[in-house]
Tab-separated table of C-alpha atoms (C1' of nucleotides) in Angstrom:
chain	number	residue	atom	x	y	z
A	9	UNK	CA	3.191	-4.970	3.484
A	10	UNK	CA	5.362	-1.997	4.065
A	11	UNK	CA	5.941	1.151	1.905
A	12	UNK	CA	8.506	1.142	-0.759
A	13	UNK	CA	10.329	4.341	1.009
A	14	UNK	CA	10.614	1.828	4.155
A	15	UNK	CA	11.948	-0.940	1.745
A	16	UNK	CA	14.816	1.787	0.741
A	17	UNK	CA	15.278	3.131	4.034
A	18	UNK	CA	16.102	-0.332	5.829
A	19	UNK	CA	18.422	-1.325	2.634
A	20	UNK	CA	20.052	1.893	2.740
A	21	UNK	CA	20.811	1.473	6.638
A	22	UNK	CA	21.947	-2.051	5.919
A	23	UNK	CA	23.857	-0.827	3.435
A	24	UNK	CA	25.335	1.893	5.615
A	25	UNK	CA	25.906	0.375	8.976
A	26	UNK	CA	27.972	-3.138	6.780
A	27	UNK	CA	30.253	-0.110	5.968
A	28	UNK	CA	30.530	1.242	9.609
A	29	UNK	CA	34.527	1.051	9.863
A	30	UNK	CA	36.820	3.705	11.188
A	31	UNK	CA	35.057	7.004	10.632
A	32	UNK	CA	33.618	6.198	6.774
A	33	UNK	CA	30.745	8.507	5.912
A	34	UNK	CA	28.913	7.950	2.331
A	35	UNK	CA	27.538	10.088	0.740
A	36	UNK	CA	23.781	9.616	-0.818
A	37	UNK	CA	25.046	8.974	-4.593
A	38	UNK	CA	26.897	5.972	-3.363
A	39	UNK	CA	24.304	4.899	-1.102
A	40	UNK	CA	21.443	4.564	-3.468
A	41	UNK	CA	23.782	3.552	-6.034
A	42	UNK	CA	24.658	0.303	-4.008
A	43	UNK	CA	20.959	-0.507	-2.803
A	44	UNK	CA	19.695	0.162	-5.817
A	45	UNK	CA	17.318	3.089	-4.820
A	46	UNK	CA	16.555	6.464	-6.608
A	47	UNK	CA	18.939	9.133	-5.301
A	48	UNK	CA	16.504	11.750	-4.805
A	49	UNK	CA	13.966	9.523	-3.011
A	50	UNK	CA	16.916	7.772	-0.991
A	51	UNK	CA	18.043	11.759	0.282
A	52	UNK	CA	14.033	12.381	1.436
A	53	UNK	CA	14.214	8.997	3.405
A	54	UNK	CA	17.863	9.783	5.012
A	55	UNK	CA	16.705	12.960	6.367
A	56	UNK	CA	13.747	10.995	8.231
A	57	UNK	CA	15.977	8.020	9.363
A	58	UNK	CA	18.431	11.406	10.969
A	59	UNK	CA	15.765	12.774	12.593
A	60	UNK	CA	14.850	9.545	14.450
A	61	UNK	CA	18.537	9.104	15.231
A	62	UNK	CA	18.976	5.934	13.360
A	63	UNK	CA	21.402	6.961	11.604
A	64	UNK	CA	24.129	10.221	11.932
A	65	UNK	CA	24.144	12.720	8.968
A	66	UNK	CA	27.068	15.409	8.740
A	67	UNK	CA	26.542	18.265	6.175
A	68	UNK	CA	29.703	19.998	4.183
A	69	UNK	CA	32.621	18.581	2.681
A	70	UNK	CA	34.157	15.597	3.778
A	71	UNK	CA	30.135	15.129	4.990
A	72	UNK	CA	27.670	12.486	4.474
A	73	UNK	CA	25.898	9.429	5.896
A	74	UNK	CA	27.265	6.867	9.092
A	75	UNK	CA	26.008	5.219	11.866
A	76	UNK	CA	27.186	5.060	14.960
A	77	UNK	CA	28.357	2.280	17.480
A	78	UNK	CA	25.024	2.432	19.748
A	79	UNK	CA	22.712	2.898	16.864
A	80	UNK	CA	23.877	-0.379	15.275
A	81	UNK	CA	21.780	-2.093	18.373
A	82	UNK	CA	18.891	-1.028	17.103
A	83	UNK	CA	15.623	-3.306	16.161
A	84	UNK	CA	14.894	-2.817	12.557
A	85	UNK	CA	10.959	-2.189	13.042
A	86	UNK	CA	12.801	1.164	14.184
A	87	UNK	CA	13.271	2.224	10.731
A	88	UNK	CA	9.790	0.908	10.197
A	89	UNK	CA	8.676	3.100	12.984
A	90	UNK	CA	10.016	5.992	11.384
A	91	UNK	CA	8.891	5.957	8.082
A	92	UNK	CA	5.349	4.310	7.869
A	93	UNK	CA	4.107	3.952	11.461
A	94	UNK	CA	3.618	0.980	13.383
A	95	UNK	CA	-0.103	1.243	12.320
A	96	UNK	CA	0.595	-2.108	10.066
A	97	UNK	CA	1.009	-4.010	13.480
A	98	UNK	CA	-1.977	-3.141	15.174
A	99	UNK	CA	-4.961	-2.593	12.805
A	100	UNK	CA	-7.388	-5.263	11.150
A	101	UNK	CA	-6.403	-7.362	8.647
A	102	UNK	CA	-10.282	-6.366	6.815
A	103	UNK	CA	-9.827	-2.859	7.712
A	104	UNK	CA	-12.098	-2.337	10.680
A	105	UNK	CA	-11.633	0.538	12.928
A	106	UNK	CA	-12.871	-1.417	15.865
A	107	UNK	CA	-11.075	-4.553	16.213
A	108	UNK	CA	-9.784	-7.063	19.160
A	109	UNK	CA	-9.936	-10.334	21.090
A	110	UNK	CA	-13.369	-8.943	22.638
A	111	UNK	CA	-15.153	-7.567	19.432
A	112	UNK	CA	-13.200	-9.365	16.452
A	113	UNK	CA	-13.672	-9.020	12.653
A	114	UNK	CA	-14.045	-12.889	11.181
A	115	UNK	CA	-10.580	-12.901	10.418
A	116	UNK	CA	-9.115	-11.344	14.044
A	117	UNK	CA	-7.250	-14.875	15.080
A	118	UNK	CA	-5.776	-16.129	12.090
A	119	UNK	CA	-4.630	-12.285	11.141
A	120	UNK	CA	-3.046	-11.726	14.389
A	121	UNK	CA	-0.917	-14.665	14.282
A	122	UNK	CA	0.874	-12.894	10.751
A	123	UNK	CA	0.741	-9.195	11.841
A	124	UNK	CA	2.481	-10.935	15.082
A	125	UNK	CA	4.960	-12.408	12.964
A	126	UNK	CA	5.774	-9.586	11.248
A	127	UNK	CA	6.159	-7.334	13.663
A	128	UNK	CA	8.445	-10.320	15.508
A	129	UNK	CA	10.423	-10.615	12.319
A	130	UNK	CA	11.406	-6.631	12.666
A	131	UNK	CA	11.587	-6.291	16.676
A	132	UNK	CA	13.700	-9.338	17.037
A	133	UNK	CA	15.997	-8.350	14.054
A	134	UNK	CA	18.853	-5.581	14.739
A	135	UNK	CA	20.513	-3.216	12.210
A	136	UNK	CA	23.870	-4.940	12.848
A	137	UNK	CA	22.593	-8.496	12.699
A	138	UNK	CA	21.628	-7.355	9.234
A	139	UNK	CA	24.788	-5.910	8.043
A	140	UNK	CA	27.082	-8.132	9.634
A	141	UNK	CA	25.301	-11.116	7.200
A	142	UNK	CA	26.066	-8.476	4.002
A	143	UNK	CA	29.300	-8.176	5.173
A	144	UNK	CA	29.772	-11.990	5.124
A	145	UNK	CA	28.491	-12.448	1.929
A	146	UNK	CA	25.391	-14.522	2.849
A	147	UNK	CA	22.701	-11.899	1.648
A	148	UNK	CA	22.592	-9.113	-0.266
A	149	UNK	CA	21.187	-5.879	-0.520
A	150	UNK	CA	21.007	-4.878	-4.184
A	151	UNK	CA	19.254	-6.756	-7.568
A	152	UNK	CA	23.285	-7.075	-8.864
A	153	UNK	CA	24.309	-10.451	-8.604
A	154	UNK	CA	28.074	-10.194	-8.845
A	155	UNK	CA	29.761	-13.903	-9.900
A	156	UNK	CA	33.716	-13.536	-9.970
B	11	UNK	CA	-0.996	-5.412	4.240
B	12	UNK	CA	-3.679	-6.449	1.463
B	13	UNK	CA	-5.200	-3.409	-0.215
B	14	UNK	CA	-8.780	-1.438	1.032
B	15	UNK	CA	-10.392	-2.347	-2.404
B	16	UNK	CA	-9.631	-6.312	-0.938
B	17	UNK	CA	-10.687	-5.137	2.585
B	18	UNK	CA	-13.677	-4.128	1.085
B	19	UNK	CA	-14.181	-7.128	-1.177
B	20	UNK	CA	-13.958	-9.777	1.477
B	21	UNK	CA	-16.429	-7.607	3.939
B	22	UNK	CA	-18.674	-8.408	1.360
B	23	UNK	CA	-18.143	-11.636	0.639
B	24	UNK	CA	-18.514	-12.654	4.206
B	25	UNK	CA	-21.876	-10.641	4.477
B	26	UNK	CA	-23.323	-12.274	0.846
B	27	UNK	CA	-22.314	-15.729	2.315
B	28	UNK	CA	-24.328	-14.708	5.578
B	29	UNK	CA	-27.145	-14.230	4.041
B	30	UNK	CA	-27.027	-17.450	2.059
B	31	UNK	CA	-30.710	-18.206	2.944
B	32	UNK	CA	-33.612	-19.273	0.172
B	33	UNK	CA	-32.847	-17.413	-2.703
B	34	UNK	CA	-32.193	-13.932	-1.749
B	35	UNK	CA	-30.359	-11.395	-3.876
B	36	UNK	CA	-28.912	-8.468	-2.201
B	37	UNK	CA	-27.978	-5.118	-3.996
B	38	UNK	CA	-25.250	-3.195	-3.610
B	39	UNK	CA	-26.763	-0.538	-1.661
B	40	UNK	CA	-27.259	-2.748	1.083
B	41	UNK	CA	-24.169	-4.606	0.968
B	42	UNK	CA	-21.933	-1.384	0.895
B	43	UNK	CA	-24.006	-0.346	4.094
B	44	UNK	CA	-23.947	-3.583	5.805
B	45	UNK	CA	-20.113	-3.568	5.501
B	46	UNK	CA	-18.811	0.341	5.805
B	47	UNK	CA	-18.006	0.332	2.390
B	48	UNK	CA	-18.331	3.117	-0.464
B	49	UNK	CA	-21.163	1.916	-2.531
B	50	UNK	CA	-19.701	2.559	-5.974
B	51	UNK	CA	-16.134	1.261	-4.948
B	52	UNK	CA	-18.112	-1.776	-3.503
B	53	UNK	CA	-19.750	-2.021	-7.007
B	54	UNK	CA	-16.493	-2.550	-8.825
B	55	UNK	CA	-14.948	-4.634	-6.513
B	56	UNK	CA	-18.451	-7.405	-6.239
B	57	UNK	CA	-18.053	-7.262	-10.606
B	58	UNK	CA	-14.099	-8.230	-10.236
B	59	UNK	CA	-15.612	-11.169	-7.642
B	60	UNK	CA	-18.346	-12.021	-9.834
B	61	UNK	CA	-15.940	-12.175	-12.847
B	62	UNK	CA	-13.615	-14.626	-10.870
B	63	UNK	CA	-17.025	-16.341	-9.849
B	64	UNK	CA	-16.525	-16.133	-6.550
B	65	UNK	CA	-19.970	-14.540	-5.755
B	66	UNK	CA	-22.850	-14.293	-8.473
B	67	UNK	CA	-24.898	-12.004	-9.894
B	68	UNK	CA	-27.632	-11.212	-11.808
B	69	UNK	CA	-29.478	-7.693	-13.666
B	70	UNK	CA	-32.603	-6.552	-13.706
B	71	UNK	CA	-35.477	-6.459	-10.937
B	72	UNK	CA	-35.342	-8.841	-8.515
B	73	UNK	CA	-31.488	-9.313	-9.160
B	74	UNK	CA	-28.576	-9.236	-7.122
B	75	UNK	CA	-25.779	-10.894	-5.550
B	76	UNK	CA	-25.646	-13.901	-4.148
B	77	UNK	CA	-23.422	-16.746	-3.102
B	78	UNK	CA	-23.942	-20.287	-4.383
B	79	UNK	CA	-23.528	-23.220	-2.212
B	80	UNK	CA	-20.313	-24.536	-4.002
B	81	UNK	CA	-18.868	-20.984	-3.849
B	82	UNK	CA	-19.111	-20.849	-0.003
B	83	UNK	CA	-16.458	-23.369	0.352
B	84	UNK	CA	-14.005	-21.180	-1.338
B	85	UNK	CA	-10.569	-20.278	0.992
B	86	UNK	CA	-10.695	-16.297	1.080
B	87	UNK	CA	-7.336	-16.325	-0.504
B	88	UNK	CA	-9.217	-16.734	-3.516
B	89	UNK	CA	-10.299	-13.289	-3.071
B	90	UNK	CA	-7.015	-11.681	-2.366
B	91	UNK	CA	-6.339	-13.245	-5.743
B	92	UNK	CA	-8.519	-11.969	-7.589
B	93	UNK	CA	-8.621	-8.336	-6.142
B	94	UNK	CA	-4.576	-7.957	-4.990
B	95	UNK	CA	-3.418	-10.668	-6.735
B	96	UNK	CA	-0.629	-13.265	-5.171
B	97	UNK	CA	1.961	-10.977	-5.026
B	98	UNK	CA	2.010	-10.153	-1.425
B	99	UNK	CA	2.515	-13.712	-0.428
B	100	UNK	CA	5.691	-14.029	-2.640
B	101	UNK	CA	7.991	-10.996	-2.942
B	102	UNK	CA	10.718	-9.898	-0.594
B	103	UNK	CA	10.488	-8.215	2.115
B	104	UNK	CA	12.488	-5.621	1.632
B	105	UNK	CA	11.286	-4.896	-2.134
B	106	UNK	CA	14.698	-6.633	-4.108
B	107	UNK	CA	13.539	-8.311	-7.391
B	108	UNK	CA	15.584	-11.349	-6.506
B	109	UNK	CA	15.140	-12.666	-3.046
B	110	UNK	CA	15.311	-16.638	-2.712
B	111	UNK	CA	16.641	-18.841	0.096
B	112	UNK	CA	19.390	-19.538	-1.966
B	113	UNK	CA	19.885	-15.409	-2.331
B	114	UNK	CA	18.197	-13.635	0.270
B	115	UNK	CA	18.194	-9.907	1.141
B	116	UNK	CA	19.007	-9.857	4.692
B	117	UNK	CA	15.572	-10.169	6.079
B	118	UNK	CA	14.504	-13.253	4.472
B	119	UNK	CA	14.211	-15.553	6.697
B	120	UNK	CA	12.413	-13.793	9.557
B	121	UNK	CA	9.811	-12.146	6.956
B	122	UNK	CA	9.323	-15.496	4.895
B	123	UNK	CA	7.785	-17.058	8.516
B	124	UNK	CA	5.533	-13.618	8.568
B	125	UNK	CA	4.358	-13.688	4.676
B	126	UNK	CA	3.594	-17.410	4.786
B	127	UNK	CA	1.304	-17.117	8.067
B	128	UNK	CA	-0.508	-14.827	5.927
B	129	UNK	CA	-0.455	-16.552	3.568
B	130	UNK	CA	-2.003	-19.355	5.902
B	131	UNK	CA	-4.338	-17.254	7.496
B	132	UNK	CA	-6.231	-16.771	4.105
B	133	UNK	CA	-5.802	-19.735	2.621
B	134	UNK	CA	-6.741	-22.149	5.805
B	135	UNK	CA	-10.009	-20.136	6.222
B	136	UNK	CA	-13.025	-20.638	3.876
B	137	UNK	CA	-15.738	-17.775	3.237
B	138	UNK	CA	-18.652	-20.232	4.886
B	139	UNK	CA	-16.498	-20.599	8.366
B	140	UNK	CA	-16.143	-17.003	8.584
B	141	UNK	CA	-20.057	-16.098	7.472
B	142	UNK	CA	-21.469	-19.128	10.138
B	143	UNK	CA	-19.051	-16.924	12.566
B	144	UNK	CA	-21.066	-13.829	11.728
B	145	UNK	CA	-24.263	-15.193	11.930
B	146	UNK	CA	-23.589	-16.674	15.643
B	147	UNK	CA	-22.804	-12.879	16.326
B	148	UNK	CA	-19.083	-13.889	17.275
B	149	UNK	CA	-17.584	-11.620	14.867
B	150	UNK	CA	-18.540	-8.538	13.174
B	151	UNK	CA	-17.484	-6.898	9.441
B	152	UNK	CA	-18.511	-3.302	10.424
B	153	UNK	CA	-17.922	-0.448	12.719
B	154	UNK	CA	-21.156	-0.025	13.867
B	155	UNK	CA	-21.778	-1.855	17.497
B	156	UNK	CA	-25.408	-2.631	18.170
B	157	UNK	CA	-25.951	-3.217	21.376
B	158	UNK	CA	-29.474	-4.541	22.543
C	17	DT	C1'	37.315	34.722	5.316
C	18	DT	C1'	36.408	32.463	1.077
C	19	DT	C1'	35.214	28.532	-1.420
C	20	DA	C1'	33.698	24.011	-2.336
C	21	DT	C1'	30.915	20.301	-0.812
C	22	DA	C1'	27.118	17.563	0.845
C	23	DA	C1'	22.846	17.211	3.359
C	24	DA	C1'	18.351	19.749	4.521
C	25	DA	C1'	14.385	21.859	3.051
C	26	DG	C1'	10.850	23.335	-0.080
C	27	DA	C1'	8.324	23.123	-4.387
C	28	DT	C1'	6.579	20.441	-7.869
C	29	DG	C1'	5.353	16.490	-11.040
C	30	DG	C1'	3.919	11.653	-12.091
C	31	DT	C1'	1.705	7.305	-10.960
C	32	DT	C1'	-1.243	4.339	-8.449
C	33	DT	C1'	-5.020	3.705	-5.547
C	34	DT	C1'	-9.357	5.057	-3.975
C	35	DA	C1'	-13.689	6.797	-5.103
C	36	DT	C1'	-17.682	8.769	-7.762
C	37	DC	C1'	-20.797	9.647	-11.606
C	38	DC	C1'	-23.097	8.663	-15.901
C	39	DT	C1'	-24.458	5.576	-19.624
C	40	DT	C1'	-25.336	0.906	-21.247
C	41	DT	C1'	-26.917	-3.791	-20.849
C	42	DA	C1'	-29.547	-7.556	-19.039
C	43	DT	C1'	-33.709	-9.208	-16.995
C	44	DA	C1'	-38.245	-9.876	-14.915
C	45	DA	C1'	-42.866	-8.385	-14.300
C	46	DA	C1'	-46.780	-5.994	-16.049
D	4	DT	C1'	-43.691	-5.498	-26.034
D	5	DT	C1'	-43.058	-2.033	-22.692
D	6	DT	C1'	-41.286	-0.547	-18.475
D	7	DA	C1'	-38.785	-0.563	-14.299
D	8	DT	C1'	-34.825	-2.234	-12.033
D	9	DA	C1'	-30.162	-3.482	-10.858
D	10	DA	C1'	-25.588	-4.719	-12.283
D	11	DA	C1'	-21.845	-3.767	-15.888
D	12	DG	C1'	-18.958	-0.682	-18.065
D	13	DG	C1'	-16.687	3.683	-19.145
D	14	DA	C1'	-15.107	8.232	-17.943
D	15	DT	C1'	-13.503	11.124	-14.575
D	16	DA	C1'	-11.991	13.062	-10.013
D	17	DA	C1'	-9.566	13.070	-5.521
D	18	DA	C1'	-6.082	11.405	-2.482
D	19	DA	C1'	-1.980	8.993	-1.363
D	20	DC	C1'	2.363	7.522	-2.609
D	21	DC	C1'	6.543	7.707	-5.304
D	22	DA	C1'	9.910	10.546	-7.306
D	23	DT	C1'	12.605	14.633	-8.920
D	24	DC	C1'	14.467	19.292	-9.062
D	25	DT	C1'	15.999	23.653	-7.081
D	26	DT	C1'	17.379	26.532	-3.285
D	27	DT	C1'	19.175	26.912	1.354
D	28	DT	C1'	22.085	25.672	5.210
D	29	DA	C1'	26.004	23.697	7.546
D	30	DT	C1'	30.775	22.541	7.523
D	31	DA	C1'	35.658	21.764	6.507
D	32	DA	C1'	39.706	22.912	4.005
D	33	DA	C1'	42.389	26.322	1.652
DNA sequence: TTTATAAAAGATGGTTTTATCCTTTATAAA
DNA sequence: TTTATAAAGGATAAAACCATCTTTTATAAA
């Protein structure tokens, strides 16, 4: 459905906007530490989520990973955006290249009505809707299931 | 989404069932053509299909594939199946190896609406409805449009 | 200004998916 | 029975994706 780097990236920005208090920044050990991502992977995917300003990175000591107040507004399918495309929204679901209402594969209706979906599930979804629910306890962002 | 391989596989399929006349076996060269497909892929994938008898075939001169009559009735999520397997339809959404309504990642709900639609969308929709759609020349499974 | 720190950037390796080629097996007609 | 044909099966190659390691750059404190 989407790529595993996009997976990471929207766990890591979860992860890192649910800890968007005074002027934290993380650093990328502790990042994909707590979503359960591989570090080196997790740094490649940062950089790309900094360049689309989705989240803030500061370099140095005292440096790392945060996001800021305005960037916590934003749709999730963003992050989506940023790493794989939004190619997964428009093309057809049995690969065609030329594909629509007017000159549909078989499958054109019922397809649309899931790529829709999807792509309604990310638009409609924003980065601090996410976190705030992590925050709360009510989902989670890691395979750790802590009991105390 | 689903993989190219299954892209490929359903093309097929759909164009086998389409030609579900008298007793006609078509070979792969003609299929891959008929459906923009790689011929040798194509090969691999219609021996995966014939394995999970979803099409037939048979050696030697005169042989081919072919579609049975009981096989057209078949949802195309049969196919996904056998090619992709049912994976797509029940993992999370953001890749966590536990993701349940009673502990979701984040996303869960919105994504679980978009993964079962798919789900839907190849499971509400046999191979015969989307061949008969073919044949009436209201959908298409290549990139080539004739016009006449 | 020097030093330590953390992300950015570049190079490289491994795995999976996509794709092709060659040999073997089954089958039908001559 | 021989021969031609077409799919099955096995080996291999190319591309995309996933992942890691090393060097460079920016920054803040000492």
């Amino acid at each position: 459905m989407i790529s595993k780097a996009c997976q990471y990236g929207i766990r890591a920005a979860i992860y890192i906007a649910s800890r968007h208090n005074d002027g934290i920044k993380l650093n990328i050990k502790q990042i994909a530490c707590e979503v359960d991502a591989p570090e080196a992977f997790t740094a490649k995917i940062l950089q790309v989520l900094n360049k689309y300003h989705i989240i803030t990175s500061l370099k140095g000591p005292y440096g790392g990973f945060f996001i800021e107040e305005f960037q916590l507004e934003q749709p999730v399918i963003n992050i989506v955006n940023a790493i794989d495309g939004m190619s997964v929204f428009k093309e057809c679901g049995l690969g065609l290249k030329q594909c629509s209402a007017s000159h549909p594969c078989p499958m054109h209706d019922q397809y649309k009505i899931a790529r829709d979906a999807l792509q309604n599930a990310f638009q409609q979804t924003s980065i601090r809707h996410l976190a705030m629910q992590v925050n709360e306890g009510s989902s989670f962002i890691n395979n750790l299931v802590l009991k105390n």
